[in-house]
Structure formats: C-alpha cells, structure tokens
Amino acid sequence: MSLVNYATREITCKIVYYGPGRSGKTTNLHYIYGQVPGDRKGQMVSLATQTDRTLFFDFLPIDLGTISGFSTRFQLYTVPGQVYYATTRRLVLQGADGVVFVADSQSRQLKENVESFQDLHANLAEHGVAARDVPLVIQYNKQDLPRDMIMSPDELDEQLNFREVPSFAADALHGPGVFVTLRAISEQVLQRLSGKGGR
Amino acid sequence: MRLDTRFTFDTLVVGGGNRLAAAAARAVAEQPGSAYNPLFVYGTTGLGKTHLMGAIAQLAMQLQPGIELEYLSLEEFMGQMHAAISAGELETFTRRYEAVGMLLLDDVQFIAGRRETQGELLRLFERMQMQGSQIVLTSDRPPSELDDVDDRLVSRLSGGLIVDVTAPDFETRVAILRTLCRERKLAFRDGMLEELARFEFNNVRELQGALNRLAAHQAIGLADVAPRPSRQAQRPVNEFESFLSEVASAVQEHVESWRTRLRERIAYWSGEGYRTGVLQRALDLQKEPDLDGLLATYTAAVEHLKRLEKAASGADERLGADPVFRDPERLGEAEDLVERALSGQTPPAAPNASFQREGFDVGPSNQLAAHAADEVVAAPGATYNPLLIHGPSGVGKTHLLHAIGNALALGAGDGEATRAVGCVHAQKFMDGLIAAIQNGTVERWRTRYAGVSALLIDDVQFVAGKERTQEEFFALFNTLVSEGRQVVLTSDRPPGEIPDLEARLRSRFEGGLVVAIQPPDRTLRERLFTRYLEHAGRPAPPELVHTLAEQPVQSVREIIGVVNRLGAVADASNAPLTPQLARAELGMPTPLAGVPAVQRSRGTRDASFLDVEKVIWEWPAVADRLIEEYR
C-alpha cells in the first residue's frame, strides 16, 4: 500500500474497522459520515443485507484537503463481522494502513470478541504482515448500555488487549469515543510516514 | 490562438500554493523542451492554470521570437482532429502539430474515455518529445486520476514534471487583492483587504468576485466600507474540524522531516530520468545524514553527467541516450565512454532493431530487392557492392535497409564477432559532417565511418548537389568498396534520375546492383493487409483481405492507414469489419449481383500491369469514360 506518493504529493490512508458481527463498525462510519462537511466526504458505499447487516463492506472516503502540500485522503472500510464472511474480511484487510478493532462491550459477547481478535491476527498473518507492525487501536463500544450488561474497559483490556495498544470506550450510536478512536489510529498511521515503508 | 496578453509572469502572484508550478513554468518557457517535458499542471478551477499557460507562451515568444507555438484547449484540439479525420487529412494535421515547437493544451481531463484521441495524442507526444518540442498540459486532476485513459498515455503524461496549484494562503490572498486593486485603481481603508482575505476562498475567481462586490458597494455610496471586528469566533467548531487540524499537525510533524525532503528529491530526480540508488539507500539510514552535503554531491554528479552527455552527443548524437549518463553511480563508465567517443572509436548509428527481415513481406513487386538483400547478407561485399534499392516513398526501402543492417551486424554465425554496421539517413550523415566541420573534428568523423564493416545509407538522393558531402562520401565509398566492405543505399529514384548527382558517384552506384521496389502488388497487398489486421488485433478473413487488396495502393503506409481507418469506423459503429463495410467506407464499387467477379490472375502479371490498373482505378467516372470513348 503506498501511503505517501511523493511524485504526485498524495497521502492515502486505508483504515479498516474490524470486529465481531453487530459490534458497531458501520455505526462508527455512519457517525463520522454525519460529521464530515459535505464537500469533503465522498459517497458512503454500503452493501448491506436485507436485515441491515454488512454484506460485503462499507467504504467511506474522506478528503482532508491539502496538508503540507500533500493532498490527503482517508479511506475508511468496515469488514462484515459475521463468521461466514471470512474471505471478504481477508480481502478488505489487504493493504490496510491501520486497523480499529471494535469490540462489543456486552458480557455475553466476550467469546465473539476474542474469536474475532484471533481472526484478525490470522488474517494479517495470511497477508504476510506481522500483527505488531500494523497500527492498531481497540474501541470498546456500547459503553452506554446498563452497567450490569457490559464489561468495563479495564476488564475488557484484561481479556483482549494483551498487546497493550491504545483502547477507548465509546458509544458509536451517539458519538462519544468515535473521533477519539479515529484520531488515535490516524496518529499511529501518520507516525509511520517518518519511518520506512512510505514508498 | 487567443492569448490573453495580461497573463504574464509579471502579473502572476506567486505564493505557497503555486510556487513550484510557477518556477517550473518559468523554466519551461526559458528552455522549452529541455527542462520538464511534458509539464503537467493540475488544480481545481480558478487557481491560475490558464494564467500560467499564457505566461509560458508569452515569455517563450519573447525569448525566442521564432518559436512556433500552439495554445488551445483539448476540446478545440479534438474538434480540429475530428475535422481532419473526416476530411481524410489526418496526416496533414499531425504533421502540422509535429512542426510546433511548443504545444500548450488546456483542460486535458476531457480526454477521459476518448480512446481515438488518446491514441493520436500519444503518437503526437512521442514524436514531439523526440524532436525536443515542449508540451505543457493543464488538468483539474493528476494524470493518475484521469479515468479511462490509456496507461501508456498516463505514463507519458507523468514522465516530465507534475505540479499542482492549490488554493492561495492568507498572505497570497492579500497579495492578489493588492495587485487587483493596483490594476484597477481601487482604494480601500486600511485593513479592509486583509479582512477580506481572511475568508478562505477556494479559488482566485471567488476572491475577485468578492472584491468586485466590495468595490460596487463603495461605488454606490455605501462608501466607507470598513472592516468589522474579527469574526474568528464565528468559525464552526465540530469534531471533524478538530480531527482535521490534528491530522494536519501530525502530517506536518512526520512528513516535513529530512526523509520527506530526500523523498521529494528522489521523486524529482527519478522524474528527470536519473537513477537514485544512492539517495534511496540514505533513506534506510536510522539517523539523519548530512543531507545538504549528500544532495549537493548528488546534484554535482548529475551536473557532471549532463556535461559528459553533452560532450558525448557532440561526438556521436546517439550516445546521448546511453543509460550510463543517467546514473551518478556510473560516473566512471560515463567518463570512459566520452573518452572513447571523442577519440572516434565508437561506430556511427546502428540499424534499428525493430526492422527485421522476417517482418518484411515479399511479393512480386519487391522480390528482386528482397532476393538481392539476402544475397548481400549471405556474402557481404562480394556479390553486389554497392546494392542500391530505389522506389517511391513508403514501399519498405528503409525497412529492408535496416533489415540488411541487422542481419549483417549479427555476423556470419560461425563464431565471428558481431560486425560494426553503420546505418544512417543521408541527412544525418550530412548533418554529422557539418557538425564535424563546425567543431573541427572532421578527422574523427572520417575515422568513425571508415571503421565500419558495412555502411548503409538511407535516401542517398539527399547528398546530390551537396559538394562537400559528395566529396567525403566518394572518398569513403572508395575506401569501403576497395576493402570489400558492403555498401547498401536506398533512393527514391534510380541513380540516373537523381539531379545534381556527381557523375563519378552515379557511375559507382550503377556499378553494383540497382533494383527497384514497386508499389505493393495484389499478392503483397493481401499479405500486408492480413499482417496489419492481425497486428491491430482484428480478424482477417480471406474475403475481407481479398476485398481490401482489390484497391491499388502506392505505399505500405496507405495500407496501415486503411486498416486504422476501418478499425476506427468499425469501433464507432460497433459493427464487425466486413467486406461490405470496407467497400462502403472506402468508396469502392460493389460487385454486380449475379455477375461473377472476374477472377484476376495473381502474381507477376498483376505487378507488370500495375500502371494500367492504377489508371483505371483513378478514372473519374463511367460517364467521363464514355465521353472519352465517343470523342
């Protein structure tokens, strides 16, 4: 993936929202879509099933305009969370500059979270990418639900975040935590501009 | 041409958004064809791309009053091209543009999806760049984002320098407003222009519009338009805005490092065609190297290479393209090459490898020449020396000449080293001599030519009437032939008919073998049509080829033209290429129904009766023929 093209002075970041089914990946994108001013957002492409589950993937391009002389674009993707769309997930993950893992904070979803997180690592390995080399942040979504239904961010960190990457509590439906997550992953991705692999 | 004379570099306000573009434009105007070719400027509307074009054109005309310059939008260009195609004068059209020293095309994004225009532009650009003519293009997006455009065209467009113009920053906006006020003698209260510039206009036209509104208000008596207190607080602040500003500072922090500078230089020098291995290795360093020192050394090496390249191409122009002059790490090799070139050890131009004997179709009209060529290759210098091939333009003389050259260069195949074969156009031969006379290096020029084991001269009729060239050629010819080295010549007519050719040269030309190539006969036409149809990726069924070959042609190029034209028509009408379509498009008579078509004898007879066939073909109309018969 060419993050920076110095000849045409373009920066393109592909960020993939990963996680189990119904954890709120598409909701994240919808919230961002609603905040981006009209002239900066491309059309959000969403391929959903009849029951509104993401069938293939969602795609939201955002044009950040010219920054330091570089025309900068973010491309946000989601993967379908349902277990049986493994191939699609692998395809969407290809060439990702950064990954946001959206976990469902509900206690009864813990198993799904763990499995999906393992699936992410397996798919990265499939692309020949070492998971620790890919910028990654974790979002614990649905923190607005009643306390007794969900696990706290600390508890979730304990279960999922063995790599100690930045993690954020969020309520993607109403907005809190969405941009904090996006900002964190962007920061990590852009940090790589100064390192290798920019060509 | 409709150049707005107000568009000059003097009236161009340069700021952060267009500094690179302005610098590149100026370089192009000062040295057309050598600085950045093509120069591709992109940016949204109203940012001064057309102003840049105008400024380039005016400065170029000022510096080089004789320069041929064409300035038009792509749409106008396409209009002209389509008119030329429908008038059957595409060749005149392309020739006209090929002769232009600088071509400025505005709004090339409209090329998207127009394959035919793309093909024509690609060919035109290739030829223009070969001649060193400057091309300047503008578009609203970079070449890589032009949809549905041939990859080859994209790569050619990206081959020079791509620069963008972006919206002016605050300071530039103020400068633009001040310039506009000065031009139009407007005056506002202090701070007014600065206040106006605080609005983030997307382009210069909006800015101009705002100034106009302000001026109009002032003119109708609402005179003292004064700046209001800062409206900083009114700025909408939302999550996205703050995200954007954070991303911007992150990009600034990470991108604006020494690696960025280095990468930009790498992109620049690779764009200029230089190898950047040494700079790329520096990118892998953990800590910042002495970047200024490194870049200065690299630049100095490139400058040195340029000087060497110039020296080498002065001695032998085809050395200029040698890749060794593009790699600063091969400076030593480049120096060696120049030394050898200067001592006359490099042979003159070699034959073009794309012309091979296998690609030369033979029919009755050219079989004698082809046979003679094979004999010469089998026993160079022994059978026919010199061999002179003559015939009208476009029948394949040059192809055959280069094919002989390529075969000779391979050597006899029995372990003998490859031979040094010189294969040049008579014009180049003469130009080389003139340059050598100018530089006082005639001796070196002679050594180079005398060193070849075979000399092939294309269009030798050009030497006629040129005293010194004939003299030099005569001496060279005698040396080569007396030592049994092969000489092959082509000409557009037999030696006896070349005016102003010295008698001693004519008799020597006639002393070997003189063979003619006629315009393609029917058999050859069929072969050629089959070849070029297949080459164009179209089926070549016998009926179609048979139909097409009915019509006599003067040259192979005509056949290629017909194939291209029919291909275009078939594509445009989305119909398969059939004999009927070909007949209709080429205006050929349809064979009468019920009357069996006369089966013509193929082969030699056709060739010998070619003139009659041609006369009948060109006979204007049946009515005229009747009048002629009853007279």
Short mmCIF file of N, CA and C in Angstrom, two decimals, chain B residues 72-83 93 110-111 114 117:
data_model
loop_
_atom_site.label_atom_id
_atom_site.label_comp_id
_atom_site.label_asym_id
_atom_site.label_seq_id
_atom_site.Cartn_x
_atom_site.Cartn_y
_atom_site.Cartn_z
N LEU B 72 -4.14 25.91 -27.16
CA LEU B 72 -5.56 25.66 -27.34
C LEU B 72 -6.06 24.69 -26.28
N SER B 73 -7.37 24.60 -26.18
CA SER B 73 -7.92 23.66 -25.21
C SER B 73 -8.03 22.31 -25.88
N LEU B 74 -8.12 21.27 -25.05
CA LEU B 74 -8.20 19.93 -25.61
C LEU B 74 -9.42 19.79 -26.50
N GLU B 75 -10.50 20.47 -26.12
CA GLU B 75 -11.71 20.35 -26.92
C GLU B 75 -11.51 20.91 -28.32
N GLU B 76 -10.82 22.05 -28.38
CA GLU B 76 -10.53 22.62 -29.71
C GLU B 76 -9.66 21.67 -30.50
N PHE B 77 -8.67 21.11 -29.80
CA PHE B 77 -7.75 20.18 -30.45
C PHE B 77 -8.52 19.00 -31.03
N MET B 78 -9.47 18.46 -30.22
CA MET B 78 -10.23 17.31 -30.70
C MET B 78 -11.10 17.70 -31.88
N GLY B 79 -11.66 18.90 -31.80
CA GLY B 79 -12.50 19.38 -32.90
C GLY B 79 -11.71 19.41 -34.19
N GLN B 80 -10.50 19.98 -34.10
CA GLN B 80 -9.65 20.05 -35.29
C GLN B 80 -9.30 18.66 -35.79
N MET B 81 -9.03 17.77 -34.83
CA MET B 81 -8.63 16.43 -35.23
C MET B 81 -9.77 15.72 -35.93
N HIS B 82 -10.98 15.85 -35.37
CA HIS B 82 -12.11 15.17 -36.00
C HIS B 82 -12.39 15.74 -37.38
N ALA B 83 -12.24 17.06 -37.52
CA ALA B 83 -12.43 17.66 -38.84
C ALA B 83 -11.40 17.09 -39.81
N PHE B 93 -2.75 17.10 -40.50
CA PHE B 93 -3.00 17.60 -39.15
C PHE B 93 -1.85 17.26 -38.22
N PHE B 110 -10.60 16.24 -20.22
CA PHE B 110 -11.68 15.81 -21.09
C PHE B 110 -11.27 14.67 -22.02
N ILE B 111 -10.03 14.26 -21.92
CA ILE B 111 -9.57 13.15 -22.74
C ILE B 111 -10.16 11.82 -22.28
N ARG B 114 -11.85 8.91 -24.40
CA ARG B 114 -11.78 9.10 -25.85
C ARG B 114 -10.54 8.40 -26.38
N THR B 117 -8.70 9.78 -29.66
CA THR B 117 -7.89 10.98 -29.42
C THR B 117 -6.67 10.63 -28.61
#
